[in-house]
Tab-separated table of C-alpha atoms in Angstrom:
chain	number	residue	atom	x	y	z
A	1	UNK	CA	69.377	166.489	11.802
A	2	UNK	CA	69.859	169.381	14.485
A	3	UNK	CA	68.096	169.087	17.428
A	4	UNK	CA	67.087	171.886	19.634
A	5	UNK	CA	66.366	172.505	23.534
A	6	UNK	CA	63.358	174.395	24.002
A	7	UNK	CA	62.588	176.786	26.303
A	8	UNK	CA	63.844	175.238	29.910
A	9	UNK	CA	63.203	171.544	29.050
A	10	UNK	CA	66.220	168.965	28.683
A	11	UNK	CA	66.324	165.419	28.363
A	12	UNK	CA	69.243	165.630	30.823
A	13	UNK	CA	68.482	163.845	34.133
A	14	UNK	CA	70.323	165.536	37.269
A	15	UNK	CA	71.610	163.070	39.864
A	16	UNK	CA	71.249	164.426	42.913
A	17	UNK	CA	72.012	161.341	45.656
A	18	UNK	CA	73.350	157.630	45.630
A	19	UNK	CA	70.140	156.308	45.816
A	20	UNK	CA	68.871	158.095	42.925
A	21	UNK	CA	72.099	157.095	40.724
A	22	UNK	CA	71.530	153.183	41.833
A	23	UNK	CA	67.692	153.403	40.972
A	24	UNK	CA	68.859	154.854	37.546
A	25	UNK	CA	71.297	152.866	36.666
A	26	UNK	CA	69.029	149.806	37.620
A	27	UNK	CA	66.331	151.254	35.619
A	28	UNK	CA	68.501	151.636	32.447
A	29	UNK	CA	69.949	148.183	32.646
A	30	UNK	CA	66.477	146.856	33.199
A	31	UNK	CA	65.317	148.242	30.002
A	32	UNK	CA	69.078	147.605	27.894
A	33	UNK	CA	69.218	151.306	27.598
A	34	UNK	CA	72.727	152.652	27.069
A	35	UNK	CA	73.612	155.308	29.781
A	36	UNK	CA	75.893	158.703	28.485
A	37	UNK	CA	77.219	160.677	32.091
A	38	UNK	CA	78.391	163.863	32.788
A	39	UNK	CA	80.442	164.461	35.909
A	40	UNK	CA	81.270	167.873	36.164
A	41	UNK	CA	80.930	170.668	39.129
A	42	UNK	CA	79.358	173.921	38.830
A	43	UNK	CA	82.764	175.912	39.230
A	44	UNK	CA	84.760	173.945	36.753
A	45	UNK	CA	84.403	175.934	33.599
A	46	UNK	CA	85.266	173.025	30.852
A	47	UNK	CA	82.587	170.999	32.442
A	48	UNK	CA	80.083	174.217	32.274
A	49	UNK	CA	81.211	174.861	28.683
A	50	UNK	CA	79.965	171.542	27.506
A	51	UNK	CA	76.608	171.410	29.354
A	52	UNK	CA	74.860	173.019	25.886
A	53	UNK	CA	76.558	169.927	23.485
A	54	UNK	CA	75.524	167.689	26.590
A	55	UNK	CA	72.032	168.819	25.899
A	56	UNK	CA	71.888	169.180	22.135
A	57	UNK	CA	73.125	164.905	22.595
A	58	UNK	CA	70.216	164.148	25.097
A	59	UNK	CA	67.556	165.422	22.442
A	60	UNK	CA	69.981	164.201	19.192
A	61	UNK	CA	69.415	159.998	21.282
A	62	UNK	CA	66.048	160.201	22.924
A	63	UNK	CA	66.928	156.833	23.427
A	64	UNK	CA	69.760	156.835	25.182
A	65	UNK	CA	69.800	158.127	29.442
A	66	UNK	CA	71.587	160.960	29.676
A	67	UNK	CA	72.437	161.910	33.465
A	68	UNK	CA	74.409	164.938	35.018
A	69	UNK	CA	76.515	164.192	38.438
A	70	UNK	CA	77.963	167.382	40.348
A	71	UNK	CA	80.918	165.441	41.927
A	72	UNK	CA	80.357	168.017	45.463
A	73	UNK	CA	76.880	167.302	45.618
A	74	UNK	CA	77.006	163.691	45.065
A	75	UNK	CA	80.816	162.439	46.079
A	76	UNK	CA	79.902	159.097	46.546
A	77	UNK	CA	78.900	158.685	42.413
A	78	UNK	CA	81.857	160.351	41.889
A	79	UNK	CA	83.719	157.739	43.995
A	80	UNK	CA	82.225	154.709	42.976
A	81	UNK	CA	82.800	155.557	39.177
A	82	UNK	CA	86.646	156.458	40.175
A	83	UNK	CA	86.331	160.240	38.884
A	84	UNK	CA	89.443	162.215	39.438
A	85	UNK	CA	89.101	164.871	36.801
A	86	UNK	CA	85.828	167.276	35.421
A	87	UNK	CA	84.741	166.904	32.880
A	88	UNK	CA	84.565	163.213	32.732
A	89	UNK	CA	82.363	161.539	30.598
A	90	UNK	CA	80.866	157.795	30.954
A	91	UNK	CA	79.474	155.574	28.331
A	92	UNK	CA	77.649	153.011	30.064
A	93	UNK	CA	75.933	149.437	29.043
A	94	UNK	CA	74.453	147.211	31.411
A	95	UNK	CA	75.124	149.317	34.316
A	96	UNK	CA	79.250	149.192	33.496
A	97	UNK	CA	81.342	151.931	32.456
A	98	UNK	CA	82.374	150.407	28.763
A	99	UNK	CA	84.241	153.789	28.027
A	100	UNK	CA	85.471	156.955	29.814
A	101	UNK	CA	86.811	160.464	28.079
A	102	UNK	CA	88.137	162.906	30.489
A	103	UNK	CA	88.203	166.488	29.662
A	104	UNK	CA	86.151	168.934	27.488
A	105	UNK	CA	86.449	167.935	23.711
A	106	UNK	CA	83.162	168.761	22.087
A	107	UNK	CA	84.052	166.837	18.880
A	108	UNK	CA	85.887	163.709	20.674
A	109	UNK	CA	82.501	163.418	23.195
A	110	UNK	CA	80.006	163.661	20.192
A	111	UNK	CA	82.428	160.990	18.328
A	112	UNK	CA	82.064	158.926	21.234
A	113	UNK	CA	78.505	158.634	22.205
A	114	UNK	CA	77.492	158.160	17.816
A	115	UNK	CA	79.653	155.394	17.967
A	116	UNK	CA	78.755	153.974	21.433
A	117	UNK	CA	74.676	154.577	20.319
A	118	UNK	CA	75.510	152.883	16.929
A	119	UNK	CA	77.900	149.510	18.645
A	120	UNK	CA	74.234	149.424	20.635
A	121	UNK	CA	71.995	149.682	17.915
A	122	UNK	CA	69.302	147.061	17.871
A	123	UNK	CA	70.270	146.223	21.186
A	124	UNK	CA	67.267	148.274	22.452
A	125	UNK	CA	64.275	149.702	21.420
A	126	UNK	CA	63.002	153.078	22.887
């Protein structure tokens, strides 16, 4: 099944302050809903290359929170998770990182979250 982003909408949430990341993290583990993160910065051009696959994942798991963090505007998320490197990605249950890829490999990322959505399935329900 392919999934498409129309128009300007996206599924992908952009964290923008500590605060914000704490209330959705919270939020997420209140409802047992797996968390996939993107921590990337505008100039880094393997982090810009995957937002599209980033996107096309957020509408592929509707279920899942998908959430972007620019490690300059927000480098206390990027502290607290212990991200060194862009792109990194998170895979998060419960509000704790359960895996971590760093780097842009489209097929490695999208190997990563099926699995992670499919080790949670039944675990939630959108």
């Amino acid at each position: 099944m392919e999934s498409q982003v129309e128009g300007n909408r996206s599924r992908v949430t952009t964290v923008d302050s500590l605060d914000q990341w704490e209330f959705l993290v919270n939020k997420a583990k209140n409802l047992a809903c797996p968390i996939v993160v993107h921590f990337g910065a505008s100039w880094c051009i393997p982090s810009v290359v995957m937002n599209p696959l980033f996107q096309e994942l957020a509408f592929t798991y509707s279920d899942v929170m998908f959430l972007t963090v620019d490690v300059d505007d927000v480098k206390k998320v990027a502290s607290k998770m212990e991200v060194t490197a862009m792109p990194t990605f998170l895979l998060m249950k419960d509000g704790i990182p359960v895996d971590k890829l760093v780097g842009a490999n489209p097929d490695e990322i999208r190997r990563r979250v099926e699995s992670f959505i499919q080790s949670n399935n039944g675990a939630y329900m959108a």
